[in-house]
XYZ file of C-alpha atoms in Angstrom:
617
model
C -2.764 39.878 -16.820
C -5.748 37.509 -16.330
C -5.259 34.055 -17.792
C -6.793 30.603 -17.444
C -5.115 28.294 -14.915
C -7.073 25.011 -15.021
C -4.163 22.974 -13.650
C -3.590 25.230 -10.626
C -7.306 25.641 -9.900
C -7.899 21.884 -10.113
C -5.029 21.082 -7.722
C -5.922 23.874 -5.276
C -9.661 23.184 -5.203
C -9.123 19.445 -4.908
C -6.552 19.571 -2.112
C -8.190 22.380 -0.113
C -11.661 20.839 -0.188
C -10.214 17.382 0.495
C -8.360 18.760 3.522
C -11.440 20.520 4.929
C -13.857 17.639 4.403
C -11.254 15.013 5.342
C -10.746 16.835 8.656
C -14.506 16.894 9.232
C -14.743 13.178 8.462
C -11.899 12.432 10.867
C -13.601 14.524 13.549
C -16.751 12.435 13.065
C -14.699 9.226 13.548
C -14.975 8.389 9.850
C -12.120 7.595 7.421
C -10.725 10.787 5.815
C -11.174 9.295 2.340
C -14.936 9.777 2.753
C -14.237 13.506 2.887
C -11.985 13.258 -0.171
C -14.731 11.573 -2.188
C -17.348 14.140 -1.146
C -14.897 16.897 -2.132
C -14.791 15.362 -5.601
C -18.582 15.306 -5.828
C -18.721 19.005 -4.891
C -16.260 20.056 -7.620
C -17.701 17.649 -10.182
C -20.088 18.437 -13.061
C -23.141 16.924 -11.361
C -23.384 19.496 -8.560
C -23.858 23.293 -8.816
C -20.985 25.721 -8.459
C -17.354 25.454 -9.467
C -16.425 22.517 -11.745
C -12.807 21.311 -11.811
C -11.151 20.236 -15.054
C -12.402 16.693 -15.732
C -9.495 15.913 -18.036
C -6.685 17.035 -15.736
C -7.956 15.531 -12.462
C -7.714 11.854 -13.548
C -4.234 12.449 -14.975
C -3.063 14.012 -11.721
C -4.598 11.089 -9.859
C -2.637 8.682 -12.075
C 0.595 10.198 -10.712
C -0.585 9.172 -7.250
C -1.195 5.612 -8.471
C 2.305 5.490 -10.004
C 4.041 6.739 -6.838
C 1.939 4.469 -4.638
C 2.833 1.352 -6.637
C 6.476 2.455 -6.787
C 6.484 2.702 -2.984
C 4.930 -0.764 -2.691
C 7.561 -2.167 -5.031
C 10.293 -0.698 -2.810
C 9.075 -2.921 0.038
C 8.836 -6.078 -2.056
C 11.352 -8.399 -3.626
C 10.888 -10.943 -6.375
C 11.056 -13.659 -3.720
C 8.160 -12.063 -1.842
C 5.964 -12.194 -4.924
C 6.995 -15.709 -5.920
C 6.352 -16.915 -2.377
C 2.608 -16.211 -2.728
C 2.146 -17.152 -6.393
C 0.512 -20.444 -5.433
C -2.519 -18.643 -3.966
C -2.409 -15.248 -5.701
C -2.539 -16.430 -9.324
C -5.349 -19.028 -9.159
C -7.152 -17.066 -6.456
C -7.250 -13.837 -8.453
C -8.339 -15.604 -11.648
C -11.146 -17.566 -9.963
C -12.351 -14.516 -8.028
C -12.382 -12.378 -11.196
C -14.290 -15.084 -13.053
C -16.873 -15.292 -10.257
C -17.437 -11.524 -10.173
C -17.572 -11.352 -13.978
C -20.282 -14.020 -14.092
C -22.320 -12.167 -11.447
C -21.951 -8.891 -13.361
C -22.858 -10.550 -16.649
C -25.984 -12.002 -15.022
C -27.046 -8.591 -13.731
C -26.427 -7.093 -17.180
C -28.653 -9.705 -18.798
C -31.397 -8.972 -16.256
C -31.158 -5.296 -17.231
C -31.559 -6.216 -20.899
C -27.987 -5.647 -22.071
C -26.087 -7.704 -24.656
C -23.693 -10.505 -23.706
C -20.736 -8.287 -24.639
C -22.001 -5.446 -22.481
C -22.619 -7.831 -19.585
C -19.093 -9.252 -19.790
C -17.489 -5.801 -19.854
C -19.705 -4.817 -16.913
C -18.711 -7.942 -14.978
C -15.013 -7.430 -15.665
C -15.273 -3.852 -14.407
C -16.784 -5.121 -11.141
C -14.126 -7.812 -10.697
C -10.967 -5.728 -10.326
C -10.058 -3.868 -7.139
C -8.663 -0.360 -6.900
C -4.886 -0.197 -6.475
C -5.009 2.949 -4.339
C -7.777 1.801 -2.007
C -6.294 -1.664 -1.455
C -2.778 -0.427 -0.747
C -3.987 2.410 1.476
C -6.039 -0.076 3.503
C -3.010 -2.338 3.994
C -0.738 0.578 4.898
C -3.227 2.056 7.370
C -3.384 -1.318 9.145
C 0.405 -1.778 8.898
C 0.137 -5.260 7.381
C 1.882 -4.547 4.082
C 4.952 -6.572 5.109
C 2.941 -9.521 6.431
C 2.046 -12.648 4.478
C -1.512 -11.331 4.214
C -0.192 -8.125 2.680
C 2.004 -9.999 0.200
C -0.883 -12.188 -0.904
C -3.116 -9.143 -1.381
C -0.475 -7.327 -3.442
C 0.260 -10.457 -5.468
C -3.481 -10.797 -6.088
C -3.542 -7.169 -7.210
C -0.664 -7.702 -9.660
C -2.456 -10.658 -11.246
C -5.599 -8.554 -11.638
C -3.494 -5.800 -13.194
C -2.012 -8.208 -15.749
C -5.458 -9.601 -16.538
C -6.751 -6.069 -17.157
C -3.854 -5.361 -19.523
C -4.969 -8.372 -21.563
C -8.614 -7.331 -21.365
C -7.925 -3.793 -22.590
C -6.100 -5.221 -25.622
C -8.598 -7.960 -26.409
C -11.947 -6.217 -25.903
C -11.608 -3.899 -28.950
C -10.419 -6.831 -31.065
C -13.229 -9.131 -29.977
C -15.740 -6.325 -30.512
C -14.358 -5.772 -34.029
C -14.483 -9.477 -34.872
C -18.031 -9.738 -33.495
C -19.045 -6.807 -35.693
C -17.546 -8.492 -38.752
C -14.297 -6.479 -38.738
C -10.653 -7.531 -38.727
C -8.669 -8.663 -35.709
C -5.456 -6.795 -36.292
C -5.378 -5.045 -32.930
C -6.516 -1.541 -33.687
C -5.080 0.956 -31.241
C -1.906 -1.079 -30.658
C 0.787 0.186 -33.064
C 3.048 -2.776 -32.326
C 0.292 -5.277 -33.160
C -0.524 -3.427 -36.367
C 3.171 -3.363 -37.336
C 3.576 -7.103 -36.687
C 0.430 -7.906 -38.671
C 1.642 -5.745 -41.575
C 5.136 -7.246 -41.511
C 3.809 -10.797 -41.518
C 1.025 -10.020 -43.956
C -1.525 -11.901 -41.866
C -4.375 -11.108 -39.498
C -3.341 -11.820 -35.933
C -6.821 -12.589 -34.667
C -7.709 -13.032 -31.006
C -5.226 -15.849 -30.319
C -2.405 -13.952 -32.001
C -3.130 -10.805 -29.980
C -3.141 -12.769 -26.720
C 0.209 -14.328 -27.602
C 1.649 -10.946 -28.620
C 0.467 -9.256 -25.430
C 1.885 -12.021 -23.238
C 5.177 -11.776 -25.126
C 5.388 -8.016 -24.517
C 4.648 -8.415 -20.793
C 7.196 -11.228 -20.431
C 9.813 -9.245 -22.357
C 9.228 -6.187 -20.154
C 9.520 -8.258 -16.957
C 12.714 -9.925 -18.196
C 14.183 -6.575 -19.208
C 13.504 -5.109 -15.766
C 14.791 -8.131 -13.857
C 17.958 -8.562 -15.929
C 19.011 -5.037 -16.879
C 16.843 -2.808 -14.684
C 17.919 -4.767 -11.619
C 21.482 -3.554 -12.201
C 21.002 -0.234 -13.968
C 18.410 1.458 -11.710
C 20.182 0.827 -8.354
C 23.518 1.833 -9.915
C 21.984 5.074 -11.198
C 20.521 5.899 -7.788
C 23.845 5.141 -6.063
C 25.617 7.500 -8.451
C 23.082 10.238 -7.674
C 23.485 9.633 -3.921
C 27.257 10.049 -4.215
C 26.777 13.562 -5.600
C 25.711 14.547 -2.087
C 22.710 16.520 -3.373
C 19.433 15.665 -1.665
C 17.585 17.683 -4.289
C 19.056 15.581 -7.104
C 18.338 12.371 -5.208
C 14.680 13.281 -4.742
C 14.430 14.270 -8.392
C 16.124 11.032 -9.433
C 13.649 8.933 -7.459
C 10.690 10.682 -9.083
C 12.293 10.474 -12.542
C 12.838 6.717 -12.172
C 9.310 6.047 -10.896
C 7.489 8.195 -13.450
C 9.897 7.501 -16.326
C 9.803 3.713 -16.041
C 6.010 3.741 -15.601
C 5.415 5.938 -18.643
C 8.027 4.178 -20.790
C 6.654 0.724 -20.008
C 3.120 1.842 -20.852
C 4.192 3.353 -24.169
C 6.613 0.646 -25.293
C 5.115 -2.533 -23.855
C 1.455 -1.712 -23.326
C 1.491 -2.546 -19.611
C -0.285 -0.301 -17.136
C 1.443 2.681 -15.530
C 0.917 1.112 -12.108
C 2.546 -2.182 -13.108
C 5.553 -0.393 -14.617
C 6.036 1.651 -11.453
C 5.751 -1.478 -9.299
C 8.534 -3.204 -11.232
C 10.722 -0.086 -10.965
C 10.318 -0.114 -7.190
C 10.803 -3.868 -6.932
C 14.164 -3.886 -8.762
C 15.273 -0.989 -6.552
C 14.202 -2.741 -3.341
C 17.435 -4.760 -3.241
C 19.451 -1.547 -2.887
C 20.325 -0.164 0.542
C 18.968 3.177 -0.701
C 15.426 1.824 -1.083
C 14.359 3.059 2.370
C 15.581 6.573 1.619
C 13.879 6.490 -1.792
C 10.587 5.579 -0.129
C 10.921 8.483 2.312
C 11.657 10.996 -0.460
C 8.609 9.975 -2.530
C 6.194 9.787 0.424
C 4.916 13.412 0.531
C 4.101 13.586 -3.185
C 2.628 10.093 -3.107
C 0.163 10.965 -0.368
C -0.847 14.273 -1.981
C -1.559 12.755 -5.390
C -3.297 9.746 -3.838
C -5.762 12.231 -2.322
C -6.378 13.630 -5.815
C -7.269 10.115 -6.950
C -10.210 9.999 -4.541
C -11.224 13.508 -5.568
C -11.250 12.453 -9.230
C -13.453 9.458 -8.396
C -15.931 11.732 -6.642
C -16.014 14.041 -9.682
C -17.269 11.199 -11.875
C -20.114 10.259 -9.557
C -23.655 11.379 -10.366
C -25.540 11.336 -7.044
C -28.943 11.453 -8.790
C -28.537 7.835 -9.943
C -29.260 6.825 -6.353
C -32.776 8.187 -6.900
C -33.350 7.143 -10.502
C -31.946 3.563 -10.280
C -31.752 2.551 -6.606
C -32.232 -1.214 -7.069
C -29.571 -1.701 -9.771
C -27.175 0.354 -7.625
C -27.868 -1.914 -4.645
C -27.315 -4.982 -6.826
C -23.955 -3.618 -8.025
C -22.841 -2.808 -4.478
C -23.913 -6.310 -3.384
C -21.768 -7.927 -6.094
C -18.749 -5.793 -5.194
C -18.951 -5.907 -1.404
C -20.552 -9.317 -0.785
C -20.094 -11.403 -3.949
C -16.378 -10.664 -4.411
C -15.669 -10.955 -0.681
C -17.333 -14.351 -0.298
C -15.553 -15.683 -3.393
C -12.154 -14.419 -2.175
C -12.777 -15.793 1.335
C -13.647 -19.294 0.118
C -10.792 -19.378 -2.393
C -8.245 -18.357 0.253
C -9.508 -21.044 2.641
C -9.260 -23.657 -0.130
C -5.549 -22.868 -0.317
C -5.266 -23.584 3.437
C -4.638 -20.043 4.606
C -5.893 -18.930 8.003
C -9.269 -17.308 8.589
C -7.508 -14.035 9.422
C -5.720 -14.051 6.066
C -8.924 -14.943 4.205
C -10.836 -12.112 5.880
C -8.084 -9.596 5.095
C -8.057 -10.593 1.407
C -11.868 -10.458 1.300
C -12.051 -6.960 2.782
C -9.203 -5.687 0.602
C -10.998 -6.702 -2.600
C -14.473 -5.450 -1.608
C -14.196 -2.310 -3.766
C -13.454 -1.245 -7.343
C -11.555 1.676 -8.817
C -9.424 3.014 -11.632
C -9.384 0.012 -14.000
C -13.148 -0.224 -13.681
C -13.498 3.354 -14.961
C -11.194 2.637 -17.920
C -13.173 -0.488 -18.843
C -16.460 1.386 -18.514
C -15.301 4.158 -20.871
C -13.948 1.588 -23.329
C -17.208 -0.362 -23.294
C -19.291 2.759 -23.899
C -16.965 3.890 -26.693
C -17.258 0.521 -28.456
C -21.078 0.572 -28.097
C -20.934 -2.580 -25.971
C -21.965 -1.037 -22.647
C -24.853 1.436 -22.306
C -24.193 4.694 -20.474
C -26.391 3.404 -17.660
C -23.789 0.688 -17.072
C -21.008 3.259 -16.735
C -23.066 5.246 -14.225
C -23.746 2.098 -12.196
C -20.021 1.248 -12.166
C -19.146 4.742 -10.921
C -21.841 4.591 -8.242
C -20.672 1.151 -7.147
C -17.070 2.372 -6.996
C -17.795 5.377 -4.809
C -20.120 3.528 -2.436
C -17.792 0.522 -2.122
C -14.798 2.772 -1.397
C -16.769 4.535 1.347
C -17.892 1.183 2.781
C -14.450 -0.465 2.610
C -13.219 0.696 6.065
C -16.516 -0.510 7.526
C -16.050 -3.882 5.802
C -12.611 -4.218 7.419
C -14.048 -3.263 10.801
C -17.020 -5.629 10.505
C -14.996 -8.632 9.338
C -12.435 -8.109 12.091
C -15.216 -8.072 14.680
C -16.781 -11.158 13.091
C -13.501 -13.071 13.001
C -13.861 -14.881 16.377
C -17.426 -15.888 15.459
C -16.305 -17.265 12.075
C -13.269 -19.070 13.512
C -15.425 -20.753 16.145
C -17.718 -22.223 13.482
C -15.092 -23.387 11.010
C -13.071 -26.587 11.461
C -9.606 -26.016 12.870
C -6.930 -26.249 10.220
C -3.190 -25.901 10.286
C -2.135 -22.948 8.200
C -0.127 -23.917 5.145
C 3.443 -22.720 5.633
C 4.930 -20.634 2.904
C 8.348 -22.230 3.333
C 7.996 -24.594 0.404
C 6.928 -21.845 -1.942
C 9.614 -19.485 -0.665
C 12.239 -22.192 -1.037
C 11.152 -22.685 -4.629
C 11.298 -18.951 -5.154
C 14.782 -18.862 -3.662
C 16.051 -21.375 -6.218
C 16.699 -18.677 -8.820
C 20.162 -18.557 -10.404
C 21.254 -15.721 -8.128
C 20.458 -17.732 -5.006
C 21.583 -21.285 -5.857
C 24.568 -20.916 -3.543
C 22.415 -19.842 -0.599
C 22.213 -22.162 2.377
C 19.047 -23.696 3.761
C 18.957 -21.128 6.590
C 16.796 -18.604 4.679
C 14.169 -21.291 4.099
C 14.199 -22.117 7.805
C 13.863 -18.440 8.675
C 11.019 -18.124 6.198
C 9.265 -21.039 7.815
C 9.734 -19.524 11.259
C 8.417 -16.208 9.969
C 5.386 -17.925 8.504
C 4.749 -19.803 11.732
C 5.070 -16.591 13.711
C 2.568 -14.879 11.446
C 0.208 -17.811 11.784
C 0.557 -17.728 15.549
C -0.154 -14.003 15.526
C -3.416 -14.660 13.734
C -4.618 -17.799 15.471
C -3.644 -17.300 19.104
C -6.188 -15.302 21.051
C -4.612 -12.106 22.327
C -4.385 -11.786 26.111
C -3.134 -9.056 28.433
C 0.438 -9.727 29.540
C 1.059 -11.214 32.976
C 4.204 -9.121 33.450
C 4.352 -6.534 36.240
C 6.780 -3.668 36.868
C 8.061 -4.190 33.333
C 9.218 -2.027 30.439
C 7.157 -1.718 27.247
C 9.141 -1.068 24.053
C 7.132 0.214 21.067
C 8.871 -0.651 17.803
C 11.869 -2.950 17.289
C 13.677 -1.239 14.434
C 17.103 0.393 14.511
C 16.457 2.184 17.820
C 14.108 -0.284 19.482
C 16.407 -3.191 18.625
C 19.344 -1.583 20.461
C 17.093 -0.766 23.429
C 15.863 -4.347 23.559
C 19.387 -5.764 23.527
C 20.419 -3.522 26.426
C 17.322 -4.498 28.428
C 18.073 -8.194 27.855
C 21.690 -7.702 28.933
C 20.461 -6.049 32.138
C 17.954 -8.900 32.720
C 15.078 -6.427 32.714
C 11.522 -7.651 32.300
C 10.163 -6.174 29.069
C 7.897 -6.806 26.112
C 7.811 -5.390 22.594
C 4.892 -4.102 20.532
C 5.668 -4.770 16.863
C 3.760 -5.368 13.616
C 6.500 -6.335 11.120
C 6.360 -10.069 10.480
C 10.129 -10.641 10.257
C 10.816 -8.803 13.513
C 8.019 -10.682 15.254
C 9.609 -13.969 14.196
C 13.027 -12.843 15.472
C 11.622 -11.703 18.815
C 9.691 -14.902 19.414
C 12.661 -17.018 18.391
C 14.674 -15.133 21.030
C 11.979 -15.747 23.652
C 10.916 -12.094 23.931
C 7.241 -11.555 24.730
C 5.680 -9.715 21.777
C 2.356 -7.972 21.285
C 1.451 -8.033 17.598
C -0.187 -4.938 16.122
C -0.066 -1.165 15.830
C 0.635 0.424 19.217
C -1.561 3.408 18.293
C -4.546 1.052 18.432
C -5.973 1.210 21.993
C -6.891 -2.495 21.892
C -3.276 -3.420 21.094
C -1.756 -1.077 23.654
C -4.037 -2.463 26.360
C -2.467 -5.922 25.901
C 0.891 -4.519 27.046
C -0.392 -4.060 30.613
C 0.567 -0.411 30.970
C -1.350 -0.128 34.231
C 1.255 -2.416 35.867
C 4.277 -1.312 33.827
C 6.993 1.023 35.093
C 8.190 2.497 31.777
C 7.056 2.997 28.196
C 9.785 3.507 25.572
C 8.348 4.752 22.262
C 11.030 3.951 19.691
C 9.041 4.486 16.481
C 10.077 7.463 14.293
C 6.599 8.686 13.260
C 5.770 11.620 15.558
C 1.996 11.596 15.062
C 1.692 7.893 15.737
C 4.095 8.162 18.665
C 1.953 10.982 20.045
C -1.109 8.735 20.070
C 0.851 6.072 21.963
C 2.191 8.596 24.487
C -1.233 10.145 25.098
C -2.922 6.779 25.603
C -0.079 5.542 27.822
C -0.325 8.598 30.064
C -4.072 8.139 30.339
C -3.668 4.463 31.223
C -1.064 5.036 33.942
C -0.322 8.575 35.266
C 2.777 7.288 37.143
C 4.276 5.642 34.061
C 7.722 6.843 32.935
C 7.399 7.625 29.223
C 10.393 8.223 26.956
C 10.009 8.945 23.229
C 12.202 9.870 20.257
C 11.940 12.829 17.897
C 13.662 14.423 14.915
C 12.872 18.107 15.460
C 12.153 20.658 18.185
C 8.506 20.760 17.083
C 8.200 16.991 17.596
C 9.840 17.293 21.019
C 7.287 19.923 22.041
C 4.405 17.886 20.580
C 5.322 14.694 22.455
C 6.081 16.525 25.684
C 2.668 18.191 25.687
C 1.007 14.805 25.236
C 2.652 13.427 28.374
C 6.188 12.214 27.620
C 8.573 12.586 30.563
C 11.558 12.798 28.254
C 11.936 13.163 24.499
C 15.300 12.366 22.947
C 16.161 14.067 19.671
C 18.758 12.062 17.787
C 20.327 15.036 16.042
C 20.874 16.824 19.357
C 22.496 13.736 20.916
C 24.827 13.444 17.927
C 25.802 17.108 18.254
C 26.510 16.719 21.977
C 28.639 13.629 21.336
C 30.668 15.541 18.750
C 31.263 18.420 21.170
C 32.318 15.992 23.919
C 34.801 14.267 21.595
C 36.292 17.604 20.542
C 36.535 18.668 24.186
C 38.442 15.522 25.155
C 41.070 16.115 22.458
C 41.585 19.864 23.103
C 45.274 20.755 22.547
C 47.290 21.438 25.719
C 49.445 24.141 24.062
C 48.150 27.111 22.072
C 48.814 27.055 18.314
C 51.854 29.059 17.143
C 51.182 32.752 16.492
C 51.395 34.071 12.915
C 54.530 35.933 11.872
C 54.671 39.418 13.336
C 51.932 38.772 15.864
C 52.276 38.646 19.614
C 51.953 35.162 21.113
C 48.614 34.351 22.675
C 48.545 34.583 26.484
C 48.793 31.304 28.318
């Protein structure tokens, strides 16, 4: 019988349109997220035709934010975050203050109140979690020092927004002559009632900080033991279905529970859940199991942003829109760039942080709705924030591209400076109770890793001088074994790698290393494929490996190309693109098993059952 299905129709329309328009954008050499945003505009209320459910879409998008932050947490440890606290905490606070002042100034020029201007400025100061993390992942710099600083910066912004969302209603109530008991926060109301006093602004700040600190301590003390133990128990059941379900239950459950009990954001709760799980050997498998859902719901986030955008504001208020985009893309970027340089980071790091923060997203929408609901921010301000968000998200890949191209020009005009090593900060971070017995070797390794990363950013890339050599793409579990065998055979080879720790290890061992993503033609060109004799693609991602194989074959038709795969479809895909041989790990394992069984075949037939004739010899 006919019935309403708003959830199904919203998911189907969002994903199908996002796929179609994302494919078109990719075909036009544009980022797919541009297509996702346009898909949202088409199914939104401001364009004719079908309108998706405006209440369900943001909630579905929030699942993507949770899974994305959980995945980031899986790749980070507490030491990683503490190692960048010296730049992330003051940097984020100063950058947010700068953007807030610029937004407040624009609000005053538009005739808004001081309260409206401050809410407007705050909304322009905080970057989108999804956009920032997707940008780092696409460029494969999440595990680098630049990536850690950007994520640490993001966490500080997240914490600041938690405080802002608690304090803005209270400050608005006090300014209107009301009471500062923390309306909307049941815990604050309960504390005020129990004590028989009004908490006021200072009391609410102290209470919020206490809740955040208590949540962090709870996760680091109990969650650090309980969550990995729970996942290990699930893994021992041998059920992949239960393991996948357990990963999702932990990510979503911790995120939702932390938001309800402690008032922190869903994203921050999910990040902590992933971070305490990162110390488990199952963290890599957990990341793989959550990846498909994470990517699908992250797409719905961009669709939901597009649904909120009213394209007619570009005609009705073009100059305010341009001013908002200028603050987001230029004002925030310049502030972040200068702040990062003040803390003696390299130009490459400063440019990465600047580009990462040159956009706004989900917290900005929440602040805009809160400001309008409290009569602080006019509806025009909310529309400008939404317009600025969509335009800045579309421009963000171009900002990355432009700043990367401008990097040599900027470096040539700035005084040379030695990058500040992170060893001191990492050594301080390593002095936690759990690591007091550790030797000084980790600090030395951290320093070497930092120096390697600095070298990767400051040394001008040049094409290798090697000839008749082997190029190894990826130095993980497979590539590492290949590299060891090549070294034992005294073969001339180089490695293309983008993980900071592996780069440090390779350079410490004297192995020539090209830093970057091998799928990037500019990076692959540095490996000198035209003079190489073999290309060994040891990375597990078939699509990325296919790009490397195709470019390698085009660079040198006589090149011997060997790749790895996990399925017959991947073998066929890589072979069509030009691989001479594709090795499927599962097939090699099966052949090895058969060979072992064949070697131990019994020389005499087994005894025949009672009453049966013996088997012929």
